[in-house]
Structure formats: C-alpha cells, structure tokens
mmCIF file of C-alpha atoms and ligand atoms in Angstrom:
data_model
loop_
_atom_site.group_PDB
_atom_site.id
_atom_site.type_symbol
_atom_site.label_atom_id
_atom_site.label_comp_id
_atom_site.label_asym_id
_atom_site.label_seq_id
_atom_site.Cartn_x
_atom_site.Cartn_y
_atom_site.Cartn_z
ATOM 1 C CA MET A 1 73.560 191.421 -101.672
ATOM 2 C CA THR A 2 72.951 189.761 -105.121
ATOM 3 C CA GLU A 3 75.588 187.426 -106.653
ATOM 4 C CA ALA A 4 76.249 189.708 -109.537
ATOM 5 C CA ALA A 5 77.255 192.514 -107.151
ATOM 6 C CA THR A 6 79.773 190.505 -105.441
ATOM 7 C CA ASP A 7 82.436 190.498 -108.244
ATOM 8 C CA ALA A 8 81.746 194.093 -109.455
ATOM 9 C CA PRO A 9 84.206 196.737 -108.616
ATOM 10 C CA MET A 10 83.092 198.881 -105.732
ATOM 11 C CA ILE A 11 83.435 201.982 -107.506
ATOM 12 C CA ARG A 12 83.205 202.149 -111.312
ATOM 13 C CA MET A 13 83.272 205.347 -113.402
ATOM 14 C CA VAL A 14 83.030 205.058 -117.286
ATOM 15 C CA GLU A 15 83.635 207.994 -119.599
ATOM 16 C CA VAL A 16 82.401 210.404 -117.068
ATOM 17 C CA ASP A 17 82.171 214.144 -118.030
ATOM 18 C CA LYS A 18 81.124 217.006 -115.869
ATOM 19 C CA PHE A 19 80.801 220.745 -116.732
ATOM 20 C CA PHE A 20 80.291 223.685 -114.463
ATOM 21 C CA GLY A 21 78.752 226.017 -117.164
ATOM 22 C CA GLN A 22 81.505 226.222 -119.866
ATOM 23 C CA LEU A 23 84.181 224.873 -117.609
ATOM 24 C CA HIS A 24 84.932 221.173 -118.316
ATOM 25 C CA VAL A 25 85.980 219.937 -114.813
ATOM 26 C CA LEU A 26 85.829 216.068 -115.220
ATOM 27 C CA LYS A 27 87.047 214.875 -118.789
ATOM 28 C CA ASN A 28 86.291 211.334 -119.685
ATOM 29 C CA ILE A 29 86.984 209.899 -116.395
ATOM 30 C CA ASN A 30 87.506 206.032 -116.334
ATOM 31 C CA ILE A 31 88.337 204.367 -113.119
ATOM 32 C CA GLU A 32 87.523 201.169 -111.260
ATOM 33 C CA VAL A 33 88.091 200.728 -107.492
ATOM 34 C CA PRO A 34 87.988 197.063 -106.445
ATOM 35 C CA ARG A 35 86.512 196.010 -103.182
ATOM 36 C CA GLY A 36 89.044 196.568 -100.339
ATOM 37 C CA GLN A 37 91.275 199.017 -102.395
ATOM 38 C CA VAL A 38 92.524 202.276 -101.065
ATOM 39 C CA VAL A 39 93.093 204.883 -103.702
ATOM 40 C CA VAL A 40 94.636 208.279 -103.000
ATOM 41 C CA VAL A 41 93.805 211.010 -105.357
ATOM 42 C CA LEU A 42 96.438 213.734 -105.799
ATOM 43 C CA GLY A 43 96.601 216.691 -108.061
ATOM 44 C CA PRO A 44 96.908 220.497 -108.131
ATOM 45 C CA SER A 45 94.296 222.888 -106.788
ATOM 46 C CA GLY A 46 91.376 222.982 -109.145
ATOM 47 C CA SER A 47 92.034 219.751 -110.993
ATOM 48 C CA GLY A 48 88.630 218.262 -110.113
ATOM 49 C CA LYS A 49 89.416 216.075 -107.092
ATOM 50 C CA SER A 50 86.553 217.215 -104.915
ATOM 51 C CA THR A 51 84.192 217.294 -107.927
ATOM 52 C CA LEU A 52 85.270 213.582 -108.479
ATOM 53 C CA CYS A 53 84.547 212.687 -104.887
ATOM 54 C CA ARG A 54 81.296 214.481 -104.957
ATOM 55 C CA SER A 55 80.014 212.980 -108.142
ATOM 56 C CA ILE A 56 80.517 209.437 -106.781
ATOM 57 C CA ASN A 57 77.697 209.950 -104.242
ATOM 58 C CA ARG A 58 75.900 212.291 -106.602
ATOM 59 C CA LEU A 59 76.258 215.476 -104.501
ATOM 60 C CA GLU A 60 77.205 216.764 -107.855
ATOM 61 C CA PRO A 61 75.312 215.459 -110.977
ATOM 62 C CA ILE A 62 77.295 214.451 -114.020
ATOM 63 C CA ASN A 63 76.724 215.419 -117.647
ATOM 64 C CA SER A 64 77.519 212.101 -119.314
ATOM 65 C CA GLY A 65 78.930 208.726 -118.502
ATOM 66 C CA LEU A 66 78.247 205.954 -115.964
ATOM 67 C CA ILE A 67 78.900 205.618 -112.210
ATOM 68 C CA GLU A 68 78.246 202.423 -110.425
ATOM 69 C CA ILE A 69 78.634 201.621 -106.845
ATOM 70 C CA ASP A 70 79.000 197.800 -106.102
ATOM 71 C CA GLY A 71 77.645 196.948 -109.489
ATOM 72 C CA LYS A 72 74.642 199.265 -109.336
ATOM 73 C CA PRO A 73 74.246 202.394 -111.362
ATOM 74 C CA LEU A 74 73.853 205.715 -109.278
ATOM 75 C CA PRO A 75 70.081 206.439 -109.092
ATOM 76 C CA ALA A 76 69.119 209.906 -110.242
ATOM 77 C CA GLU A 77 67.013 210.788 -107.024
ATOM 78 C CA GLY A 78 64.486 209.711 -104.514
ATOM 79 C CA LYS A 79 64.610 206.887 -102.050
ATOM 80 C CA GLU A 80 67.072 204.819 -104.146
ATOM 81 C CA LEU A 81 69.474 207.733 -104.126
ATOM 82 C CA ALA A 82 69.128 207.982 -100.256
ATOM 83 C CA THR A 83 69.917 204.227 -100.001
ATOM 84 C CA LEU A 84 72.849 204.479 -102.153
ATOM 85 C CA ARG A 85 74.305 207.593 -100.323
ATOM 86 C CA ALA A 86 73.824 205.495 -97.196
ATOM 87 C CA ASP A 87 76.331 203.035 -98.773
ATOM 88 C CA VAL A 88 78.932 205.690 -99.462
ATOM 89 C CA GLY A 89 80.326 207.432 -96.456
ATOM 90 C CA MET A 90 81.936 210.867 -97.000
ATOM 91 C CA VAL A 91 84.170 212.751 -94.743
ATOM 92 C CA PHE A 92 85.120 216.540 -95.817
ATOM 93 C CA GLN A 93 87.707 218.869 -94.820
ATOM 94 C CA SER A 94 85.188 220.838 -92.569
ATOM 95 C CA PHE A 95 83.749 218.432 -90.008
ATOM 96 C CA ASN A 96 80.174 219.196 -90.764
ATOM 97 C CA LEU A 97 78.892 217.823 -87.341
ATOM 98 C CA PHE A 98 75.526 219.311 -86.154
ATOM 99 C CA ALA A 99 76.605 221.939 -83.581
ATOM 100 C CA HIS A 100 73.502 221.648 -81.499
ATOM 101 C CA LYS A 101 73.528 217.792 -80.953
ATOM 102 C CA THR A 102 76.141 215.915 -78.863
ATOM 103 C CA ILE A 103 78.869 213.881 -80.429
ATOM 104 C CA LEU A 104 76.837 210.550 -79.536
ATOM 105 C CA ASP A 105 73.652 212.096 -81.027
ATOM 106 C CA ASN A 106 75.479 213.064 -84.285
ATOM 107 C CA VAL A 107 76.676 209.452 -84.711
ATOM 108 C CA MET A 108 73.270 207.894 -83.864
ATOM 109 C CA LEU A 109 71.260 210.285 -86.014
ATOM 110 C CA ALA A 110 71.411 208.856 -89.492
ATOM 111 C CA PRO A 111 71.227 205.000 -88.370
ATOM 112 C CA VAL A 112 68.044 205.888 -86.526
ATOM 113 C CA LYS A 113 66.474 208.244 -89.241
ATOM 114 C CA VAL A 114 67.597 206.503 -92.497
ATOM 115 C CA ARG A 115 68.374 202.967 -91.403
ATOM 116 C CA LYS A 116 65.412 202.966 -88.871
ATOM 117 C CA MET A 117 67.691 201.412 -86.376
ATOM 118 C CA ALA A 118 66.254 201.095 -82.888
ATOM 119 C CA GLN A 119 67.617 203.613 -80.380
ATOM 120 C CA PRO A 120 69.380 201.159 -78.032
ATOM 121 C CA GLU A 121 71.164 199.445 -80.989
ATOM 122 C CA ALA A 122 72.034 202.770 -82.392
ATOM 123 C CA LYS A 123 73.612 203.993 -79.151
ATOM 124 C CA ARG A 124 75.456 200.704 -78.693
ATOM 125 C CA THR A 125 76.814 201.011 -82.201
ATOM 126 C CA ALA A 126 77.730 204.530 -81.809
ATOM 127 C CA MET A 127 79.625 204.063 -78.669
ATOM 128 C CA GLU A 128 81.597 201.218 -80.210
ATOM 129 C CA LEU A 129 82.511 203.492 -83.078
ATOM 130 C CA LEU A 130 83.476 206.350 -80.818
ATOM 131 C CA GLU A 131 85.589 203.816 -78.852
ATOM 132 C CA ARG A 132 87.264 202.732 -81.960
ATOM 133 C CA VAL A 133 88.236 206.192 -82.990
ATOM 134 C CA GLY A 134 89.428 206.896 -79.483
ATOM 135 C CA ILE A 135 86.822 209.432 -78.415
ATOM 136 C CA ALA A 136 84.244 207.476 -76.357
ATOM 137 C CA ASN A 137 85.011 209.828 -73.484
ATOM 138 C CA GLN A 138 83.795 212.854 -75.502
ATOM 139 C CA ALA A 139 80.295 211.269 -76.439
ATOM 140 C CA GLN A 140 78.300 213.666 -74.295
ATOM 141 C CA LYS A 141 80.041 216.867 -75.456
ATOM 142 C CA TYR A 142 79.120 219.146 -78.267
ATOM 143 C CA PRO A 143 81.379 219.498 -81.397
ATOM 144 C CA ALA A 144 82.544 222.919 -80.253
ATOM 145 C CA GLN A 145 83.856 221.518 -77.103
ATOM 146 C CA LEU A 146 86.115 219.039 -79.088
ATOM 147 C CA SER A 147 89.699 219.745 -80.750
ATOM 148 C CA GLY A 148 89.715 219.647 -84.626
ATOM 149 C CA GLY A 149 91.183 216.231 -84.714
ATOM 150 C CA GLN A 150 88.539 214.815 -82.238
ATOM 151 C CA GLN A 151 85.818 216.433 -84.353
ATOM 152 C CA GLN A 152 87.048 214.785 -87.527
ATOM 153 C CA ARG A 153 87.359 211.410 -85.796
ATOM 154 C CA ALA A 154 83.699 212.056 -84.754
ATOM 155 C CA ALA A 155 82.776 212.835 -88.391
ATOM 156 C CA ILE A 156 84.461 209.443 -89.413
ATOM 157 C CA ALA A 157 82.475 207.530 -86.682
ATOM 158 C CA ARG A 158 79.345 209.214 -87.998
ATOM 159 C CA ALA A 159 80.097 208.061 -91.517
ATOM 160 C CA LEU A 160 80.956 204.495 -90.395
ATOM 161 C CA ALA A 161 77.613 204.454 -88.455
ATOM 162 C CA MET A 162 75.756 203.745 -91.626
ATOM 163 C CA LYS A 163 77.866 200.776 -92.305
ATOM 164 C CA PRO A 164 78.931 202.153 -95.698
ATOM 165 C CA LYS A 165 80.546 199.892 -98.458
ATOM 166 C CA VAL A 166 82.849 202.763 -99.490
ATOM 167 C CA MET A 167 84.411 205.823 -97.747
ATOM 168 C CA LEU A 168 85.167 208.999 -99.514
ATOM 169 C CA PHE A 169 87.512 211.304 -97.777
ATOM 170 C CA ASP A 170 88.107 214.896 -99.204
ATOM 171 C CA GLU A 171 91.226 216.395 -97.619
ATOM 172 C CA PRO A 172 90.152 215.222 -94.168
ATOM 173 C CA THR A 173 93.150 216.597 -92.407
ATOM 174 C CA SER A 174 93.843 219.845 -94.295
ATOM 175 C CA ALA A 175 91.974 221.990 -91.612
ATOM 176 C CA LEU A 176 93.803 220.382 -88.807
ATOM 177 C CA ASP A 177 96.775 221.781 -86.817
ATOM 178 C CA PRO A 178 99.785 219.469 -87.436
ATOM 179 C CA GLU A 179 99.652 217.682 -84.090
ATOM 180 C CA MET A 180 96.070 216.516 -84.827
ATOM 181 C CA ILE A 181 96.682 215.209 -88.330
ATOM 182 C CA ASN A 182 98.320 211.764 -87.238
ATOM 183 C CA GLU A 183 95.472 210.885 -84.914
ATOM 184 C CA VAL A 184 93.075 211.125 -87.941
ATOM 185 C CA LEU A 185 95.482 209.429 -90.320
ATOM 186 C CA ASP A 186 95.843 206.640 -87.863
ATOM 187 C CA VAL A 187 92.100 205.904 -87.776
ATOM 188 C CA MET A 188 92.092 205.994 -91.591
ATOM 189 C CA THR A 189 95.048 203.770 -91.797
ATOM 190 C CA THR A 190 93.290 201.174 -89.444
ATOM 191 C CA LEU A 191 90.160 201.423 -91.560
ATOM 192 C CA ALA A 192 92.230 200.625 -94.702
ATOM 193 C CA GLU A 193 93.974 197.707 -92.991
ATOM 194 C CA GLU A 194 90.421 196.389 -92.048
ATOM 195 C CA GLY A 195 89.658 196.256 -95.710
ATOM 196 C CA MET A 196 87.369 199.284 -96.245
ATOM 197 C CA THR A 197 87.213 200.510 -99.828
ATOM 198 C CA MET A 198 88.517 204.074 -99.670
ATOM 199 C CA LEU A 199 89.063 206.946 -102.044
ATOM 200 C CA VAL A 200 91.176 209.539 -100.314
ATOM 201 C CA VAL A 201 91.953 213.061 -101.560
ATOM 202 C CA THR A 202 94.916 214.172 -99.526
ATOM 203 C CA HIS A 203 98.182 216.098 -99.527
ATOM 204 C CA GLU A 204 99.586 213.630 -96.926
ATOM 205 C CA MET A 205 102.137 211.875 -98.864
ATOM 206 C CA GLY A 206 103.102 209.590 -96.051
ATOM 207 C CA PHE A 207 99.571 208.162 -96.111
ATOM 208 C CA ALA A 208 99.726 207.932 -99.814
ATOM 209 C CA ARG A 209 102.991 205.908 -99.695
ATOM 210 C CA ASN A 210 102.068 203.836 -96.773
ATOM 211 C CA ALA A 211 98.393 203.090 -96.916
ATOM 212 C CA ALA A 212 97.319 203.388 -100.471
ATOM 213 C CA HIS A 213 97.228 200.509 -102.912
ATOM 214 C CA ARG A 214 97.042 203.082 -105.751
ATOM 215 C CA VAL A 215 97.700 206.689 -106.631
ATOM 216 C CA VAL A 216 95.583 208.562 -109.105
ATOM 217 C CA PHE A 217 96.900 211.863 -110.124
ATOM 218 C CA MET A 218 94.709 214.505 -111.730
ATOM 219 C CA ALA A 219 95.323 217.536 -113.607
ATOM 220 C CA ASP A 220 92.937 219.812 -115.487
ATOM 221 C CA GLY A 221 90.001 217.405 -114.973
ATOM 222 C CA GLU A 222 91.834 214.376 -116.340
ATOM 223 C CA ILE A 223 93.243 211.309 -114.857
ATOM 224 C CA VAL A 224 96.961 211.713 -115.831
ATOM 225 C CA GLU A 225 98.448 208.928 -114.003
ATOM 226 C CA ASP A 226 97.018 205.730 -112.256
ATOM 227 C CA SER A 227 99.768 203.641 -110.695
ATOM 228 C CA VAL A 228 101.036 201.908 -107.529
ATOM 229 C CA PRO A 229 102.568 204.455 -104.935
ATOM 230 C CA THR A 230 106.177 203.319 -105.213
ATOM 231 C CA GLU A 231 106.060 203.772 -108.920
ATOM 232 C CA PHE A 232 104.239 207.178 -108.872
ATOM 233 C CA PHE A 233 106.693 208.733 -106.290
ATOM 234 C CA SER A 234 109.932 207.160 -107.681
ATOM 235 C CA ALA A 235 109.130 207.388 -111.355
ATOM 236 C CA PRO A 236 106.282 209.737 -112.311
ATOM 237 C CA LYS A 237 105.599 209.494 -116.035
ATOM 238 C CA SER A 238 104.095 212.778 -116.889
ATOM 239 C CA ASN A 239 105.697 216.231 -116.552
ATOM 240 C CA ARG A 240 102.699 217.407 -114.767
ATOM 241 C CA ALA A 241 103.047 214.810 -112.033
ATOM 242 C CA LYS A 242 106.899 215.497 -111.970
ATOM 243 C CA ASP A 243 106.050 219.177 -111.501
ATOM 244 C CA PHE A 244 103.517 218.472 -108.842
ATOM 245 C CA LEU A 245 105.715 216.242 -106.792
ATOM 246 C CA GLY A 246 108.583 218.712 -107.080
ATOM 247 C CA LYS A 247 106.482 221.392 -105.555
ATOM 248 C CA ILE A 248 104.907 219.334 -102.799
ATOM 249 C CA LEU A 249 107.924 217.176 -101.607
ATOM 250 C CA THR A 250 110.209 220.224 -101.190
ATOM 251 C CA HIS A 251 107.744 221.690 -98.554
HETATM 252 N N1 ATP B 301 79.987 224.682 -107.752
HETATM 253 C C1 ATP B 301 80.963 225.099 -108.561
HETATM 254 N N2 ATP B 301 80.586 226.083 -109.614
HETATM 255 C C2 ATP B 301 81.417 226.326 -110.546
HETATM 256 N N3 ATP B 301 82.645 225.929 -110.705
HETATM 257 C C3 ATP B 301 83.035 225.099 -109.691
HETATM 258 C C4 ATP B 301 82.306 224.458 -108.664
HETATM 259 N N4 ATP B 301 82.874 223.691 -107.870
HETATM 260 C C5 ATP B 301 84.246 223.610 -108.461
HETATM 261 N N5 ATP B 301 84.210 224.430 -109.528
HETATM 262 C C6 ATP B 301 85.458 224.493 -110.388
HETATM 263 O O1 ATP B 301 85.719 223.278 -110.883
HETATM 264 C C7 ATP B 301 87.150 222.955 -110.904
HETATM 265 C C8 ATP B 301 87.484 221.805 -110.177
HETATM 266 O O2 ATP B 301 87.185 222.045 -108.663
HETATM 267 P P1 ATP B 301 87.504 221.065 -107.434
HETATM 268 O O3 ATP B 301 86.937 221.749 -106.315
HETATM 269 O O4 ATP B 301 86.964 219.743 -107.909
HETATM 270 O O5 ATP B 301 89.061 220.969 -107.527
HETATM 271 P P2 ATP B 301 90.141 220.281 -106.620
HETATM 272 O O6 ATP B 301 91.022 219.570 -107.246
HETATM 273 O O7 ATP B 301 89.364 219.678 -105.463
HETATM 274 O O8 ATP B 301 90.782 221.652 -105.937
HETATM 275 P P3 ATP B 301 91.363 221.786 -104.461
HETATM 276 O O9 ATP B 301 92.762 221.176 -104.359
HETATM 277 O O10 ATP B 301 91.588 223.328 -104.466
HETATM 278 O O11 ATP B 301 90.365 221.481 -103.436
HETATM 279 C C9 ATP B 301 87.742 224.288 -110.340
HETATM 280 O O12 ATP B 301 88.110 225.025 -111.597
HETATM 281 C C10 ATP B 301 86.640 224.968 -109.662
HETATM 282 O O13 ATP B 301 86.803 226.286 -109.657
HETATM 283 MG MG1 MG B 302 89.039 219.905 -103.307
#
C-alpha cells in the first residue's frame, strides 16, 4: 500500500453520471466513504441503488465523472481492472454460487485463480471463513443442498476470501425467508464491527439504524439525503424521504 493511498477515502465518486440510453440513472453523484465506514443506501425501486453499486466495481461503465477505490481511479479494463475487482467484494440478492461446485470449492476458487494462492492455504482460509459465517459443517455440500441463508453466508465467505478492501451488498436479504434474514444480517453486523468498509443497499431498517454510520437516500438517480441514521429516521429533510419512510415503516 502506498502512503498516499492510506488517507484517501475507500470509495470516492465525483460528479458521476450514468445513462441507459436516454434514461439518466445516476445524476451527478458525489460521495466519499472513509475507511471503515458502513453506508446504507435506501431509496424507492428504480432510484439507481443497484446501478450505483455496480458502477463501483465497474460492472456498469459510467458516462462521466470519477470513481476511485482507496485513492486509485477505476481502471477501464484488463488486468488492472481484475485486480481492482478483487479489492471490491460484492454480494447480490441472488447468491450467484457455482451450482456444480461444493461450498468449499466456491470459496477457494477466486483466491487460487486470481490471487494465485496455493491450494492448502486457500483451503485453510476458506475453512476459517466458513467457520466465521457459521457454515463450516456445510463445506462439502453443493449450493442447492443449503438453505437460502446458508447460501448467502457462503456467498459472503466467498467474497471475503479475496481479502477485499470494500464490501458492496445489494439487497443481500431480499430473497430470503424471514427466519433466515437475521443470520445473514448478523454476519454483516460482525463484519461492520470489525471495521470493514461497507456499502449496503437494503430495506432492513434495523440494520440501517444499528449498524450503519450513515444513510444515503436516493431518488430518481440522485442522492437526496446523506446523513447519520438517527437524523435520517427521526427528521428526514426531503418530502421524498418522508414519503419513502412513511411507506416502508408502516409495513
Ligand atoms: N441494464 C439496464 N438497461 C436499461 N435500463 C436499466 C438497466 N438496469 C437498470 N435500468 C434502469 O435504471 C434505473 C435504475 O435501476 P436500478 O436497478 O439501479 O434501481 P434500484 O434502485 O436498484 O431499484 P430496485 O430497488 O428495484 O432494485 C431503473 O429505471 C431501471 O429500469
Ligand atoms: Mg436494485
């Protein structure tokens, strides 16, 4: 790590714009996430939350603006992009595990292929991570043999196996049955407490209140509010946030 990178925000987006054809989905996005901070992104469907996440590890290219991870601009392509992606772990709503590989192999795969980690070390690390997310006893099973909550915890372990600097979560519990949501949120809360820098799109208001340092509220491709959770939930400034909270909190 260079000296310069140490003080830089872990995620920095400056005047980022993104279009899908005519549709302006990210409008002049400016955000800095310091090292160790947990940011929850809220907002109505279609407001651009997933696109924001996906642009941060360049699953979606942006049209203009700047994105930096740990002080370094996002490379456009090639080997540098692969290295940067390895620094940014991502967990999606759908677990995206390789169906024909065991849970252990799923977690070992990227460290061996991308980080060129030796098999024994990769296995040891993978087992430690599976232990940490509470599914070490499922290591030899295939994804379809696990519950949704267990699969999502495996997906988190797989992302962590790359030793990322940042973790992005896009609605990680939305596809889960209610009884499995907490086991995934518990893992995420522990990660947050351990100091991982996290950007989390979620509708879990308990997590937003308890684990987030900051809430970013998006509407129509814009960041409308950016405040601490207590402030956002008790005194939202914009009508759009008030409307959103009114709908979501009466569920
Ligand atoms: N690949 C795509 N091609 C064209 N339009 C897209 C594409 N992906 C997203 N969009 C549009 O961009 C806008 C933002 O979508 P995005 O998925 O980022 O919203 P979101 O806030 O994550 O919504 P949700 O809460 O439903 O997941 C929406 O209008 C969506 O229809
Ligand atoms: Mg989305």
